[in-house]
CSV table of C-alpha atoms in Angstrom, one decimal:
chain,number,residue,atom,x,y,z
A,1,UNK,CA,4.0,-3.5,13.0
A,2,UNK,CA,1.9,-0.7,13.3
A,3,UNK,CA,-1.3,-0.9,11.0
A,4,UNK,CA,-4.2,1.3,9.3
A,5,UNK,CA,-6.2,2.4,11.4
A,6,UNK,CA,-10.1,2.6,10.3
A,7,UNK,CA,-13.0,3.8,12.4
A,8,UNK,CA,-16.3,2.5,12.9
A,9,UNK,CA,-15.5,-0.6,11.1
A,10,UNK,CA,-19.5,-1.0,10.8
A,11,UNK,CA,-21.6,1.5,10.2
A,12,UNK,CA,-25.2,1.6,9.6
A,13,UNK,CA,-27.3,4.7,8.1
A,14,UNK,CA,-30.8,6.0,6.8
A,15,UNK,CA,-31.4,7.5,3.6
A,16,UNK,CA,-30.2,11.0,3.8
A,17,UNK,CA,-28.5,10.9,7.0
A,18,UNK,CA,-24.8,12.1,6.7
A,19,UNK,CA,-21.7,10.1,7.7
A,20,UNK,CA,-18.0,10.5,9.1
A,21,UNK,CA,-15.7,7.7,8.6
A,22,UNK,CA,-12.0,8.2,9.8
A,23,UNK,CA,-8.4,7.1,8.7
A,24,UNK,CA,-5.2,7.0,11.0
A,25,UNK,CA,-2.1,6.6,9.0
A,26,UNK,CA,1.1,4.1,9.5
A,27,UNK,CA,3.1,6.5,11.6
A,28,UNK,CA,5.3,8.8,9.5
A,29,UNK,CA,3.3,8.3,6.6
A,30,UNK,CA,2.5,11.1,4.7
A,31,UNK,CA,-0.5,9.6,2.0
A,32,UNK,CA,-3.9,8.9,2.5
A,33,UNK,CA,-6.4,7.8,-0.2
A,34,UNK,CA,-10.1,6.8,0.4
A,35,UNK,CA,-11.5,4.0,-2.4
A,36,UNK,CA,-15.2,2.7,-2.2
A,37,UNK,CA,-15.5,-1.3,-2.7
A,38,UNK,CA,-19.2,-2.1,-3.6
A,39,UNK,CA,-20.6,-5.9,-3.1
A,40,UNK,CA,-18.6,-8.3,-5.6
A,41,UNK,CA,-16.9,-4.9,-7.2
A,42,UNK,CA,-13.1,-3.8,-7.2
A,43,UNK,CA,-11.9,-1.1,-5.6
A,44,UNK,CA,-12.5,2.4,-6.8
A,45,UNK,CA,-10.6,5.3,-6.0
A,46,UNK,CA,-12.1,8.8,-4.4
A,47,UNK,CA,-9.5,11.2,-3.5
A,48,UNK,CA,-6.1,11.4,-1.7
A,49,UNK,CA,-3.7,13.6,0.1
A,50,UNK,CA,-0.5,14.5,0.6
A,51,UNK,CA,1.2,16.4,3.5
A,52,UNK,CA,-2.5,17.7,4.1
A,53,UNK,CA,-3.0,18.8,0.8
A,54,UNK,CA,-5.5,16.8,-1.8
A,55,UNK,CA,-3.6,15.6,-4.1
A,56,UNK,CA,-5.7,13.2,-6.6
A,57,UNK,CA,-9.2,12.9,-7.4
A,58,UNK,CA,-10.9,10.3,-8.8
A,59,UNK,CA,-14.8,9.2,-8.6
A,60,UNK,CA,-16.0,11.1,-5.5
A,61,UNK,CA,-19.5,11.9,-6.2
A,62,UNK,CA,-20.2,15.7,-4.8
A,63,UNK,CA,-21.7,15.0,-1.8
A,64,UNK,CA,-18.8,13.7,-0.3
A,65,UNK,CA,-15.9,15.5,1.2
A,66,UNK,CA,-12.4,14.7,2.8
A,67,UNK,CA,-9.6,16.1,4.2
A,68,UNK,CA,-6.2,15.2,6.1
A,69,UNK,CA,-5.6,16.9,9.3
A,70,UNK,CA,-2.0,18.2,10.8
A,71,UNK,CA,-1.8,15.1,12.4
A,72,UNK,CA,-2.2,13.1,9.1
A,73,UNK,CA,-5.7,11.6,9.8
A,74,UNK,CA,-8.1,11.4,7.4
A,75,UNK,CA,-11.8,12.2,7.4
A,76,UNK,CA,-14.4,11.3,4.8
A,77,UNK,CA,-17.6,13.1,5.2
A,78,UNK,CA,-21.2,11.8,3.6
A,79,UNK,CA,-23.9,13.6,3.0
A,80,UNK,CA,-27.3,12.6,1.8
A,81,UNK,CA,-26.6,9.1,1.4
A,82,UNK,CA,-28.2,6.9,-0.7
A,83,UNK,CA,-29.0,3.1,-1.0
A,84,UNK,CA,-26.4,3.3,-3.4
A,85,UNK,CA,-23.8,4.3,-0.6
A,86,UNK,CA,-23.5,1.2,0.6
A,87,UNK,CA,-20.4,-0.4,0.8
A,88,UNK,CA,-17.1,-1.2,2.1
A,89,UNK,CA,-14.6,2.1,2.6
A,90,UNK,CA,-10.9,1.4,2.8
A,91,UNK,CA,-8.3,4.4,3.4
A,92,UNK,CA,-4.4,3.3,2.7
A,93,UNK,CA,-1.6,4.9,3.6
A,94,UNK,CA,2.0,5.5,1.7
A,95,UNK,CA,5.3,7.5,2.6
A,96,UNK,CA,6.1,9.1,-0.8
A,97,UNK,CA,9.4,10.4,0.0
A,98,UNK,CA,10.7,6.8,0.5
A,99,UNK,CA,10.6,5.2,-2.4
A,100,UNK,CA,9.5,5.9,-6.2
A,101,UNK,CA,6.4,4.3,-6.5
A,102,UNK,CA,3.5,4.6,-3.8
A,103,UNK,CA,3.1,1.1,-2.0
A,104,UNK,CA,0.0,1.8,-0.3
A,105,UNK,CA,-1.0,0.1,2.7
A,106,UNK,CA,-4.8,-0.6,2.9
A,107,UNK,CA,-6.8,-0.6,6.2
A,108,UNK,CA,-9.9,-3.1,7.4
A,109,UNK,CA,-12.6,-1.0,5.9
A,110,UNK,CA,-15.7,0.4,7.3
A,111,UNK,CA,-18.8,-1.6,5.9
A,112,UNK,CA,-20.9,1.5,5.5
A,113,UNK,CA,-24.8,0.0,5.3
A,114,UNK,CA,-27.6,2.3,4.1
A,115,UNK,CA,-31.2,2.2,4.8
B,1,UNK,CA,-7.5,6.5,-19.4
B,2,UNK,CA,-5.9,4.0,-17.8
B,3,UNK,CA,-7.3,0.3,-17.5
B,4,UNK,CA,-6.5,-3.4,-16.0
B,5,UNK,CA,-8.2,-6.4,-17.3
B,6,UNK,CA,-7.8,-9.7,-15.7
B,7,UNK,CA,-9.5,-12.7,-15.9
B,8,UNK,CA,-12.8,-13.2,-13.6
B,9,UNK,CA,-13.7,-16.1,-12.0
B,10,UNK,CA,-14.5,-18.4,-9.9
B,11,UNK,CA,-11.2,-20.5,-10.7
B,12,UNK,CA,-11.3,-23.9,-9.5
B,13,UNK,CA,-8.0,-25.7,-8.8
B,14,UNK,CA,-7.3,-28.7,-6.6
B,15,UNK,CA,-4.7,-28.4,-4.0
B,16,UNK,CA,-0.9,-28.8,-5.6
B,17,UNK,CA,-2.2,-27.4,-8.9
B,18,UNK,CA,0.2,-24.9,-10.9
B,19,UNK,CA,-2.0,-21.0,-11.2
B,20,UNK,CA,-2.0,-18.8,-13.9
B,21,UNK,CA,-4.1,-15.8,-13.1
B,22,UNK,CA,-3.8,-13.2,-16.3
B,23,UNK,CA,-4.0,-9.6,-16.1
B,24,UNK,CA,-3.4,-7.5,-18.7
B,25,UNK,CA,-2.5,-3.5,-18.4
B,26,UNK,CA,-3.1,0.1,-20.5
B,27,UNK,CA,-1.2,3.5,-19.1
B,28,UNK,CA,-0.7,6.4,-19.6
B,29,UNK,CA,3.0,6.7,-18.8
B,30,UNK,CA,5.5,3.7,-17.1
B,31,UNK,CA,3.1,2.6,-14.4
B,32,UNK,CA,4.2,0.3,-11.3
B,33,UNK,CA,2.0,-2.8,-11.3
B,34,UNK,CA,0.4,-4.7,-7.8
B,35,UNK,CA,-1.1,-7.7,-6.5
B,36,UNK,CA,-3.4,-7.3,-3.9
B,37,UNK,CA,-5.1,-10.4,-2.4
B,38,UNK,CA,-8.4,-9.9,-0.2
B,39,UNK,CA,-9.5,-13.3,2.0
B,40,UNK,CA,-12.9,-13.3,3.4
B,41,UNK,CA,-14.3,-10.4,5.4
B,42,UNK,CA,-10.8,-8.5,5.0
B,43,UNK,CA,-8.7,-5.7,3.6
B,44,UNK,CA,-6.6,-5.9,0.5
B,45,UNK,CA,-3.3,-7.1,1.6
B,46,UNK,CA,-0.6,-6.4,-1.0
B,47,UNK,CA,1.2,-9.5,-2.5
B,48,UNK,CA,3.6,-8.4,-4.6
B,49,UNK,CA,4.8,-5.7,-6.9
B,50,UNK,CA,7.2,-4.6,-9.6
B,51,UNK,CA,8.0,-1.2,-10.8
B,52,UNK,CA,9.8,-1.7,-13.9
B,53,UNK,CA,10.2,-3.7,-16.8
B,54,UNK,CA,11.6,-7.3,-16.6
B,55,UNK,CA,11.5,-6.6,-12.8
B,56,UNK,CA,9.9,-9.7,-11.1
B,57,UNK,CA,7.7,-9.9,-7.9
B,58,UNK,CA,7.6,-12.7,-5.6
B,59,UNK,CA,6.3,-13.2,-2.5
B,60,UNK,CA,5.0,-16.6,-1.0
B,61,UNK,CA,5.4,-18.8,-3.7
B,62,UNK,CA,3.6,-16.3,-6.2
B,63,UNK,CA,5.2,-14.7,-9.0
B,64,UNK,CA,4.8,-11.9,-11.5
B,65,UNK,CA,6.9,-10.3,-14.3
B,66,UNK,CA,6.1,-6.9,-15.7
B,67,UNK,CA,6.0,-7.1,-19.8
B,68,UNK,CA,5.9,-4.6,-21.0
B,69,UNK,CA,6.2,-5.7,-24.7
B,70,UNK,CA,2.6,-7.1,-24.0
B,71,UNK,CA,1.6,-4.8,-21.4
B,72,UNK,CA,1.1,-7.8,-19.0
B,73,UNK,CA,1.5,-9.1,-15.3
B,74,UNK,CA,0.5,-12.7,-14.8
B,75,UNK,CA,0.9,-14.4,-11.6
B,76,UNK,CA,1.7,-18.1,-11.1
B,77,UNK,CA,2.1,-20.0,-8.8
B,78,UNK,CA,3.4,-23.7,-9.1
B,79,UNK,CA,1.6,-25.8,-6.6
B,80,UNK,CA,-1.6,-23.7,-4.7
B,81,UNK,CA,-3.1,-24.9,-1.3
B,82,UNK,CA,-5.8,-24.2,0.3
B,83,UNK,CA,-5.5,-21.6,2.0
B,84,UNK,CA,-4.8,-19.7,-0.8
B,85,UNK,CA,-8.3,-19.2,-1.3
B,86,UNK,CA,-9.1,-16.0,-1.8
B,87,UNK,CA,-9.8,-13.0,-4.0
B,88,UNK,CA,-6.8,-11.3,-6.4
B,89,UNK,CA,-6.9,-7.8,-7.8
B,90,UNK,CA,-4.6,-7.0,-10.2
B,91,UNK,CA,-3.7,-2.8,-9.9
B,92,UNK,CA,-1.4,-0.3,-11.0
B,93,UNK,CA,0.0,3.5,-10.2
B,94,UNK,CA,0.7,5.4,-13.0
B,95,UNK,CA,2.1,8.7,-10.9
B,96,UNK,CA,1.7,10.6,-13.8
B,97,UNK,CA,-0.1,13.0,-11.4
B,98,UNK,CA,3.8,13.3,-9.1
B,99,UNK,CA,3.0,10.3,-6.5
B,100,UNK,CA,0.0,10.2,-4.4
B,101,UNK,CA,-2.2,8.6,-7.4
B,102,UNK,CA,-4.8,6.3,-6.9
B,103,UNK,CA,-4.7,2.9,-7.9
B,104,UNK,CA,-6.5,1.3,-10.7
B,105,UNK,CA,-7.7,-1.6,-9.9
B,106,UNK,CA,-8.8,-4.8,-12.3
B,107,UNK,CA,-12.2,-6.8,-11.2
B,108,UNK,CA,-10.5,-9.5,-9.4
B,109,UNK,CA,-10.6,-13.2,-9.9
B,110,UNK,CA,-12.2,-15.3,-6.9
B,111,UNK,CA,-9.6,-18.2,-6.9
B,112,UNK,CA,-10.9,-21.5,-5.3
B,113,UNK,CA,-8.6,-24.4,-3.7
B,114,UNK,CA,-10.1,-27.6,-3.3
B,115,UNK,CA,-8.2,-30.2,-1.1
């Protein structure tokens, strides 16, 4: 079965450089959501989306930005990163019209390295 | 806001040994509650879930009932090998915000098999 699809799965940065990382959806899902995973941490949540609209929002710092596009891909730009940056991304997808709760499905991860 | 606490680890079994991994939940709302498992190097794979009181979730010899009289969602399982070494993150969905919520997750308990 089709997967999430992540891209660069490794990706290293310098201080203040920006960064894209991208996010293609099970097919005919209609959910994305971006968390942050730092070394030994849990997941934390940024921000989602819904039918191209951002739906929730959680602990995106302002420097970083995201959208879904028509074709339900995600983007989530970085800008001015910082050591603290570091980490492993994972984008998950759901289909909220199926069901009542949203089983998300979580990608590989991009390890995102910051110099 | 809301909050999962589960125990941290390392836990230590030997191979046939029964698993109790605790994790313990506060919501806003009737949340869903999830089991994720993440092996080395890898994405969070979901192991099971439940979505309403009394409901259980199983899924490869593990097992979980949501409580909510004690707001709780242990897994067992009642003899662990090896290869079930890995990482568990207890999470839950409260959709209070209409579907496309993030997760919350716990810290996760690193769970050790030894033969």
């Amino acid at each position: 079965a089709a997967g999430v699809i992540q891209s660069p799965r490794h990706l290293i940065k310098e201080k203040r450089e920006t960064a894209t990382l991208k996010c293609y959806p099970i097919p005919r899902h209609d959910t994305v959501y971006w968390y942050q995973q730092g070394p030994g941490q849990d997941p934390q949540f940024l921000i989602s989306f819904y039918e191209k609209m951002q739906s929730d929002k959680g602990s995106i710092p302002d420097r970083f930005s995201a959208q879904q596009f028509s074709d339900y891909h995600s983007e989530l730009n970085m800008s001015s990163l910082e050591l603290g940056d570091s980490a492993l991304y994972f984008c998950a997808s759901s289909y909220l019209g199926q069901s009542s709760y949203n089983e998300q499905f979580f990608g590989p991860g991009t390890r995102l390295t910051v110099l | 806001g809301d909050s999962v606490t589960q125990m941290e680890g390392p836990v230590t079994l030997s191979e046939e040994a029964f698993l109790t991994i605790n994790c313990t939940y506060t919501a806003t709302g009737y949340p869903s509650l999830f089991w994720y498992v993440q092996y080395p190097g890898e994405g969070l794979q979901l192991l099971l879930k439940a979505t309403k009181a009394d409901d259980k979730g199983s899924n490869k010899g593990f097992e979980a009932t949501y409580r909510k009289e004690t707001t709780s969602f242990h897994l067992e399982k009642g003899s662990v090998q090896v290869s079930d070494s890995a990482v568990y993150f207890c999470a839950l969905s409260d959709q209070s915000g209409g579907g496309a919520d993030g997760l919350t997750f716990g810290k996760g308990t690193h769970l050790i098999i030894q033969p």
